[in-house]
Short mmCIF file of N, CA and C and ligand atoms in Angstrom, two decimals:
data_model
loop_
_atom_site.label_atom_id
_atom_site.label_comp_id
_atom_site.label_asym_id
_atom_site.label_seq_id
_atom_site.Cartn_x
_atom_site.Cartn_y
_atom_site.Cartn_z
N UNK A 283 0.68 7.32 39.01
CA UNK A 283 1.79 6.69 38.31
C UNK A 283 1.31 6.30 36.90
N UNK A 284 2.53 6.50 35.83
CA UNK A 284 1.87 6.50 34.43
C UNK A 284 2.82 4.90 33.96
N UNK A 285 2.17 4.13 33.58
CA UNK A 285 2.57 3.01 32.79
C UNK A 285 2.75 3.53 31.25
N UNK A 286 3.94 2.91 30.56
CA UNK A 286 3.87 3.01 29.15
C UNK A 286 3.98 1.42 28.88
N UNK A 287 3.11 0.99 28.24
CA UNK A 287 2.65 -0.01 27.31
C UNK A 287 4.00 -0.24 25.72
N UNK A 288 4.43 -0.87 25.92
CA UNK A 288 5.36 -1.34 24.94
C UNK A 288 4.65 -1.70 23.72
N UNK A 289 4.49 -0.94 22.58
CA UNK A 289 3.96 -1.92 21.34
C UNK A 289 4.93 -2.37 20.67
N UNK A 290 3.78 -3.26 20.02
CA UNK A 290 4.71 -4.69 19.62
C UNK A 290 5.78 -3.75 18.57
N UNK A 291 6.40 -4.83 18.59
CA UNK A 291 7.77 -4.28 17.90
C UNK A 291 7.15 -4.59 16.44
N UNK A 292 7.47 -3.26 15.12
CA UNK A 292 7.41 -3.63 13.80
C UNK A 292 8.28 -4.62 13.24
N UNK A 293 7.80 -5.51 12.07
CA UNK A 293 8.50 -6.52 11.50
C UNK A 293 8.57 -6.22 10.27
N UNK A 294 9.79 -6.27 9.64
CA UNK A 294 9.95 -6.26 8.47
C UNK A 294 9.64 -7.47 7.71
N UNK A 295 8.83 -7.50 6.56
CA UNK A 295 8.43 -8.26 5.98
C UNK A 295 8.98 -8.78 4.40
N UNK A 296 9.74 -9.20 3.99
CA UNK A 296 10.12 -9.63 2.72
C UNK A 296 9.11 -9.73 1.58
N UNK A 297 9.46 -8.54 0.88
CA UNK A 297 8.18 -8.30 -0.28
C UNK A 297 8.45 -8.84 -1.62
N UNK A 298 9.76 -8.31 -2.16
CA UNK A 298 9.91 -9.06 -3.51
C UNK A 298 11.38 -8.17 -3.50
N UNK A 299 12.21 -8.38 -4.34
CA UNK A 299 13.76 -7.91 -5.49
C UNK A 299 13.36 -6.88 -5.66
N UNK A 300 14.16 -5.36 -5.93
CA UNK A 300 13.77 -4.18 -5.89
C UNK A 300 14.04 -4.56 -7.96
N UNK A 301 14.13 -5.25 -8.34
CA UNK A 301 14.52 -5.36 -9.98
C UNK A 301 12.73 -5.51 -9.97
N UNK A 302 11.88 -6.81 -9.21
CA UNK A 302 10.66 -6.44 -9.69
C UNK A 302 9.58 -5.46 -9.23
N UNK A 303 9.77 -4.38 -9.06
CA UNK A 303 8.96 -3.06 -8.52
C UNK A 303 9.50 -2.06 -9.38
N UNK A 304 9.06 -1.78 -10.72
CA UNK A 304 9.33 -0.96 -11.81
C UNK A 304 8.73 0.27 -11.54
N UNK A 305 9.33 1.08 -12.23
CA UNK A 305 8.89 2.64 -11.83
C UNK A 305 7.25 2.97 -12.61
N UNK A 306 6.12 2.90 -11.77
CA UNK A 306 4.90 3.70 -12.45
C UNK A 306 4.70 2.59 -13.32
N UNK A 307 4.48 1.29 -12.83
CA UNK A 307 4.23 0.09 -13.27
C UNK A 307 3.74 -0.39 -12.71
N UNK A 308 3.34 -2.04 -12.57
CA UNK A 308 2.34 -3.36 -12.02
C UNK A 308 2.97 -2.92 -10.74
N UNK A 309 1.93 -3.34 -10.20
CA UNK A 309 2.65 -3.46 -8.65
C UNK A 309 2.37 -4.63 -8.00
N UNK A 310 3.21 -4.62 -6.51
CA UNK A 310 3.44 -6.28 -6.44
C UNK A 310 2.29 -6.21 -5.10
N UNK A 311 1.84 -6.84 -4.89
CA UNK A 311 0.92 -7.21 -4.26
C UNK A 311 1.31 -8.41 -3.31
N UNK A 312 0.76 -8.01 -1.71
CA UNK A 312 0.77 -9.18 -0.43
C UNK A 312 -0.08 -9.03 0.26
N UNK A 313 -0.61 -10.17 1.14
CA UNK A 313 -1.36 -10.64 2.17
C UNK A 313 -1.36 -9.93 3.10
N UNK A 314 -2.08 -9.61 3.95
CA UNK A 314 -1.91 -8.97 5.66
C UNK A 314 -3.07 -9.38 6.14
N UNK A 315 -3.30 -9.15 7.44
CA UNK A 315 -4.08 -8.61 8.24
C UNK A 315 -4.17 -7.64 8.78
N UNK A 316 -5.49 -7.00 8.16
CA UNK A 316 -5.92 -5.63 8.88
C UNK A 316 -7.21 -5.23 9.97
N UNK A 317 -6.72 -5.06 11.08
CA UNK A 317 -7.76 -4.72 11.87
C UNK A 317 -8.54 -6.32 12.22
N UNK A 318 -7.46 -7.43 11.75
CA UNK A 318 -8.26 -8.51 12.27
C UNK A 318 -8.43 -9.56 11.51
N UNK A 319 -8.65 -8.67 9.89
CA UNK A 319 -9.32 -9.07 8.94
C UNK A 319 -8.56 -9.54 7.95
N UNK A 320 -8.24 -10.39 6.83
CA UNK A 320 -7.83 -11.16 5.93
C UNK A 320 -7.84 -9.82 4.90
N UNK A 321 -6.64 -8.91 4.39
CA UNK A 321 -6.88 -8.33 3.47
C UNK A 321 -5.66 -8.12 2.24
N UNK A 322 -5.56 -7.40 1.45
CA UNK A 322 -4.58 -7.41 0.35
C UNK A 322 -3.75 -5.88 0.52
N UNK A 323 -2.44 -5.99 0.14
CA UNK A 323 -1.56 -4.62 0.31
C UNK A 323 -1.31 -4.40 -1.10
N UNK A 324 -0.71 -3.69 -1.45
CA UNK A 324 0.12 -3.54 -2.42
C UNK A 324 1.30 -2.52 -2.87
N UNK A 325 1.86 -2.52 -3.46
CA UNK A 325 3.51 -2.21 -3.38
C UNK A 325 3.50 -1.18 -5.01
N UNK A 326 4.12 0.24 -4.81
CA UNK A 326 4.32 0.78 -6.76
C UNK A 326 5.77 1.30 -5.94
N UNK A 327 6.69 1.50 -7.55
CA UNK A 327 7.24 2.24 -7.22
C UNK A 327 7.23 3.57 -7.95
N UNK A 328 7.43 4.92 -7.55
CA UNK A 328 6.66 6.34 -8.01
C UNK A 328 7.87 6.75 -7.87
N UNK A 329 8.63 7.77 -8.55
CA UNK A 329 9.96 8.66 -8.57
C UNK A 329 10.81 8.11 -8.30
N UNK A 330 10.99 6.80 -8.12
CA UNK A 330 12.21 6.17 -7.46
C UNK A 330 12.11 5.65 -5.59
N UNK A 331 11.03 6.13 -5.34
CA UNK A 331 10.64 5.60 -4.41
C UNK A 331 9.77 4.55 -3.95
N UNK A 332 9.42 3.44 -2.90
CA UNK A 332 8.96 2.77 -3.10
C UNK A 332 7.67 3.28 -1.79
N UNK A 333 6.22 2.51 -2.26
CA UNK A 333 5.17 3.33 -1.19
C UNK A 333 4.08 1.91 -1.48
N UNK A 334 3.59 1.61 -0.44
CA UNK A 334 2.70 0.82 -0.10
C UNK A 334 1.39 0.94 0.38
N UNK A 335 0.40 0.30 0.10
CA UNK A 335 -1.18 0.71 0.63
C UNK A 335 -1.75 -0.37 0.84
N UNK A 336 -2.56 -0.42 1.62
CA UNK A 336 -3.88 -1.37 1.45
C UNK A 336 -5.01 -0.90 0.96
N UNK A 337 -5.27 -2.59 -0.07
CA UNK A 337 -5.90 -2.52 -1.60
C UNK A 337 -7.80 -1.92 -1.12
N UNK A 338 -8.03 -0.81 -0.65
CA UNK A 338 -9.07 -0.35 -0.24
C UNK A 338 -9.38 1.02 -0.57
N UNK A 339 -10.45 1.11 -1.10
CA UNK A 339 -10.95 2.49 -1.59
C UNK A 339 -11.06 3.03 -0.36
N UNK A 340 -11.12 4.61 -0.15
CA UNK A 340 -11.61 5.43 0.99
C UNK A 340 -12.89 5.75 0.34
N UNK A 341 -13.34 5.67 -0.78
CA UNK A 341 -15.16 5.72 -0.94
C UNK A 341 -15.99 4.87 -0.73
N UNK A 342 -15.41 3.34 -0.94
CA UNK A 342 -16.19 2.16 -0.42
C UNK A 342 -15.14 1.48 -0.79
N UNK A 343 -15.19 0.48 0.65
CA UNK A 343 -13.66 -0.64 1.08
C UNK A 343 -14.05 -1.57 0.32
N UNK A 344 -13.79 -1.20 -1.18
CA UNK A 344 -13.34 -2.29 -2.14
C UNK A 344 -11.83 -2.33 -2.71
N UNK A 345 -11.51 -3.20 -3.26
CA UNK A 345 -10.34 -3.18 -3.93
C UNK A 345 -10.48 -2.37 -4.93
N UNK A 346 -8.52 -1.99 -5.42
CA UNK A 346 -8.96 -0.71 -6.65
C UNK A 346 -8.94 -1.25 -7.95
N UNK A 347 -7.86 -2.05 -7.62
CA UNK A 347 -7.30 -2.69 -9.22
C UNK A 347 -8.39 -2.70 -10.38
N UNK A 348 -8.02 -2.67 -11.56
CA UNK A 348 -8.76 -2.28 -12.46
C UNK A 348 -8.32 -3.60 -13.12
N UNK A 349 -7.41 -4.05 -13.54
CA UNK A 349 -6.52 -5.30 -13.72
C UNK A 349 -5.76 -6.23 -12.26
N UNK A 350 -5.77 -7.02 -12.47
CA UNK A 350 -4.87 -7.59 -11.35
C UNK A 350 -2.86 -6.53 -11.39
N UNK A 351 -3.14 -6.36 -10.19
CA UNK A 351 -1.99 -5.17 -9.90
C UNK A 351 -2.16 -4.29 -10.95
N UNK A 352 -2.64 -3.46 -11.11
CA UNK A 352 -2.59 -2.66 -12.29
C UNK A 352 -3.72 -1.34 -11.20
N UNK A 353 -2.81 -0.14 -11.02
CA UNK A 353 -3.56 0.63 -10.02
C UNK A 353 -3.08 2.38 -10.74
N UNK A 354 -2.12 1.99 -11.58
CA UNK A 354 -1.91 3.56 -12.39
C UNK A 354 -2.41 4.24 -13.52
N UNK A 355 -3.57 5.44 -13.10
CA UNK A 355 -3.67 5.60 -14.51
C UNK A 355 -3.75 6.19 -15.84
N UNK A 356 -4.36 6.29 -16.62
CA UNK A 356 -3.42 6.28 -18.05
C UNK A 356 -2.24 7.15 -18.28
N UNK A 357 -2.21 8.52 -17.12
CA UNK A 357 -0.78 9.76 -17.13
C UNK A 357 0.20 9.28 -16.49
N UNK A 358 -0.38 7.58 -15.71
CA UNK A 358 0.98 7.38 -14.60
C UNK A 358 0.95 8.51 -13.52
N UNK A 359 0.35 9.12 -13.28
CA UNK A 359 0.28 9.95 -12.34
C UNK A 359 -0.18 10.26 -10.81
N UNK A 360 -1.13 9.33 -11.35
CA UNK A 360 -1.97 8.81 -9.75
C UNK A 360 -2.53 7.32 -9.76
N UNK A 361 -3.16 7.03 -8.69
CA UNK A 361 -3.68 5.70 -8.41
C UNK A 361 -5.04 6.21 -8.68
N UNK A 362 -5.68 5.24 -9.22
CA UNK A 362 -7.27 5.00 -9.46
C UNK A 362 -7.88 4.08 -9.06
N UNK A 363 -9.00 4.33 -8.86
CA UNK A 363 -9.89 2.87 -8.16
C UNK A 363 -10.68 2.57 -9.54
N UNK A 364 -10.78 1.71 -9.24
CA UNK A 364 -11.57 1.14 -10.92
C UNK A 364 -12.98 1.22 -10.75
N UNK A 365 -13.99 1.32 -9.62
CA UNK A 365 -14.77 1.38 -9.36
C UNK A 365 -15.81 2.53 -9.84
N UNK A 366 -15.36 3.89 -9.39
CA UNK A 366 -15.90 4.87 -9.67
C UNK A 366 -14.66 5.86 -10.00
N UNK A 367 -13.77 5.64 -10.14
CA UNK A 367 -12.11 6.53 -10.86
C UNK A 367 -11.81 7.66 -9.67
N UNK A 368 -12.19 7.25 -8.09
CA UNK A 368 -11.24 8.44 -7.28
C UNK A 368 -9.62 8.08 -7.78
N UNK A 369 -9.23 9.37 -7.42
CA UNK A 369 -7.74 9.45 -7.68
C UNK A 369 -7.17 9.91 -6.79
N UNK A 370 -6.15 9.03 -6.29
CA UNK A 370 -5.05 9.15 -5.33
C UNK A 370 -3.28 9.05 -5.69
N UNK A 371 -3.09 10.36 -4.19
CA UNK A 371 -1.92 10.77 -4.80
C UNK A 371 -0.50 9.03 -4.67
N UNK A 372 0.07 8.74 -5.06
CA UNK A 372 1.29 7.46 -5.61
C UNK A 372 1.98 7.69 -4.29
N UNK A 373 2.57 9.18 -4.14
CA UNK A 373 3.11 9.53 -3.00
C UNK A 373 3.09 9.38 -1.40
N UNK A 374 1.56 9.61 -1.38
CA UNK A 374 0.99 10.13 -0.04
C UNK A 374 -0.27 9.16 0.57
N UNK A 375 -1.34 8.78 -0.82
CA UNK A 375 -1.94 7.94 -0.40
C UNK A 375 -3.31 9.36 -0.88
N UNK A 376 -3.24 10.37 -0.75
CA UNK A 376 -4.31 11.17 -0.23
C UNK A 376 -5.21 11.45 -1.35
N UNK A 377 -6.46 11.42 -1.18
CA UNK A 377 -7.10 11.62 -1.89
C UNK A 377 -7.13 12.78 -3.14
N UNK A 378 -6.95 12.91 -4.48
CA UNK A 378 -7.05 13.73 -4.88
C UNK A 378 -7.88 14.12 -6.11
N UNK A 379 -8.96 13.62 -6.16
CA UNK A 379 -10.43 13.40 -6.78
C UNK A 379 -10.62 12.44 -7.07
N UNK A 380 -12.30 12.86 -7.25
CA UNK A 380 -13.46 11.50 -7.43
C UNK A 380 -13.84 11.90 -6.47
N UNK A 381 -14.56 10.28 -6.05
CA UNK A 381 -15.80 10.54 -4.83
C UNK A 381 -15.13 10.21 -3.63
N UNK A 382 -14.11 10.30 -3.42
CA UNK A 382 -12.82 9.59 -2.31
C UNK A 382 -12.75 11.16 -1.31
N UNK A 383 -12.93 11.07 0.02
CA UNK A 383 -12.87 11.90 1.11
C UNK A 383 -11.39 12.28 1.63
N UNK A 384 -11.27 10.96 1.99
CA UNK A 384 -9.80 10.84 2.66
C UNK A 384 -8.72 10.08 1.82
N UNK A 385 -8.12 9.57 2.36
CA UNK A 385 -6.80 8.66 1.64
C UNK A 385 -6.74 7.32 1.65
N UNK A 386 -5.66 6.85 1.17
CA UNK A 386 -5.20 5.38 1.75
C UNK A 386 -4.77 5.02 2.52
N UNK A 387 -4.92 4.01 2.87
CA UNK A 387 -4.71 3.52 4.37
C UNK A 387 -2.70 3.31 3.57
N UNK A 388 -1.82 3.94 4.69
CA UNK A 388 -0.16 3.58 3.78
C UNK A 388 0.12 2.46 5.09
N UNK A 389 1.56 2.19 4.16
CA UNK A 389 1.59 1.04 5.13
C UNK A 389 3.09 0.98 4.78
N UNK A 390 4.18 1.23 6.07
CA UNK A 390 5.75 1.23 6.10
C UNK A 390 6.34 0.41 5.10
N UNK A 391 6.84 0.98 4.41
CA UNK A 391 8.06 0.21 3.40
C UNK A 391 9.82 0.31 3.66
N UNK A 392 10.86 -0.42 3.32
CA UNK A 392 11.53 -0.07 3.41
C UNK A 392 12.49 -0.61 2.18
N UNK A 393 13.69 -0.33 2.08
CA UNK A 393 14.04 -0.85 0.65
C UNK A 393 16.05 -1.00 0.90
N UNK A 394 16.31 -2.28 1.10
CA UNK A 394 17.74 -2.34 1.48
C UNK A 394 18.71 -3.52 0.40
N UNK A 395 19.56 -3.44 0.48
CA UNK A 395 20.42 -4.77 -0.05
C UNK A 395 19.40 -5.19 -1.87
N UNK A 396 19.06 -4.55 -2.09
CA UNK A 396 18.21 -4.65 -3.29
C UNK A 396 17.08 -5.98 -3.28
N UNK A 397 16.43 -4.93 -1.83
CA UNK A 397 15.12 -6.28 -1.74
C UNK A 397 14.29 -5.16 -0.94
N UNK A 398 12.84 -5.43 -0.56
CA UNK A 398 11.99 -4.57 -0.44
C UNK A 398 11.12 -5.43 0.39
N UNK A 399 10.89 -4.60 1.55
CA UNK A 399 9.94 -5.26 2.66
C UNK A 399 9.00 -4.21 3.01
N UNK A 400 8.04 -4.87 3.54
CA UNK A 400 7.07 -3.98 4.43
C UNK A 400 7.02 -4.22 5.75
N UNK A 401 6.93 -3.31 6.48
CA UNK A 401 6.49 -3.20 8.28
C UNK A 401 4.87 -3.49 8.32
N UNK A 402 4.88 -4.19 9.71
CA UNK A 402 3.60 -4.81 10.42
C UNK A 402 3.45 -3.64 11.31
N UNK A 403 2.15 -3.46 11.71
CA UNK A 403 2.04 -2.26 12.57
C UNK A 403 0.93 -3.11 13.67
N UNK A 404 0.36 -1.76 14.43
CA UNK A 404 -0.42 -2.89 15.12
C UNK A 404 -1.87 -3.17 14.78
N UNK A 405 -2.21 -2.35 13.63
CA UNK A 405 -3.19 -2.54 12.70
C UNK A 405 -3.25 -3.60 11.48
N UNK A 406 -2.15 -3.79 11.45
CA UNK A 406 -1.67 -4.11 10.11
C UNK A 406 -0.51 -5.63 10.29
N UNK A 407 -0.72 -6.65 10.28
CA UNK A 407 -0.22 -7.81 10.79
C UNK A 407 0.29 -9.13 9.65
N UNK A 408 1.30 -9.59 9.26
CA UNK A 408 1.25 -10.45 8.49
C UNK A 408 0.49 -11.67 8.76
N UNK A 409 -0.01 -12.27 7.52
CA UNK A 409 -0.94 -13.75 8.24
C UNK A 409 0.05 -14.66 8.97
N UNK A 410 1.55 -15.12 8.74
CA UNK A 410 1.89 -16.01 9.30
C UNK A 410 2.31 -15.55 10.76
N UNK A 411 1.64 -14.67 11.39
CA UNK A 411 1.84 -14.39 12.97
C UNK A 411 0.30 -14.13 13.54
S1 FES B 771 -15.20 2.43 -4.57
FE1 FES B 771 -13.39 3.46 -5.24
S2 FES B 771 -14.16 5.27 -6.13
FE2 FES B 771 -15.92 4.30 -5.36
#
């Protein structure tokens, strides 16, 4: 007999006004827990879409920002880590040079009533739960 295990249900999380998430601009930045751990997300918006990550290199789990929220760079074209300049795709998360292997860790967005939230996963947890 096979049990299925219910995971926790995703939560939408209240991120900010879709007026402050400018196209290929600052991005807004929030709290989570990942894997346990006390860490930082952050929020761009790219073509009109909105896409989320946690603030972690895939070459070494540092933050990328080069400026506080400031993760695009100079073509607007991709995300950079300020560290050693891998470049990742705005879209996808995925690595697309530098010394970066894999991608970014993404993390569910959604965008309604002109406000913008993120989903909790079961990796990925807001601090006030
Ligand atoms: S830590 Fe990001 S490129 Fe090395």
């Amino acid at each position: 007999m096979t049990f299925l295990i219910d995971p926790e249900p995703s939560q939408a999380i209240f991120l900010c006004h879709s007026s402050e998430l400018l196209e290929r601009a600052e991005a807004v930045p929030f709290d989570l827990v990942y894997c346990g751990r006390n860490a930082r997300g952050f929020a761009i918006r790219f073509e009109g879409q909105v896409h989320a990550y946690l603030n972690q290199c895939a070459h070494v789990p540092m933050e990328m920002d080069y400026q506080p929220n400031q993760f695009f760079d100079t073509t607007a074209q991709w995300l950079i880590c300020a560290t050693h300049g891998a470049l990742y795709s705005p879209k996808t998360g995925k690595c697309w040079g530098g010394p970066c292997r894999s991608g970014l860790i993404k993390i569910a967005v959604s965008e309604r009533d002109a406000c913008i939230y993120w989903h909790t996963a079961p990796h990925l947890k807001s601090l006030a739960f």
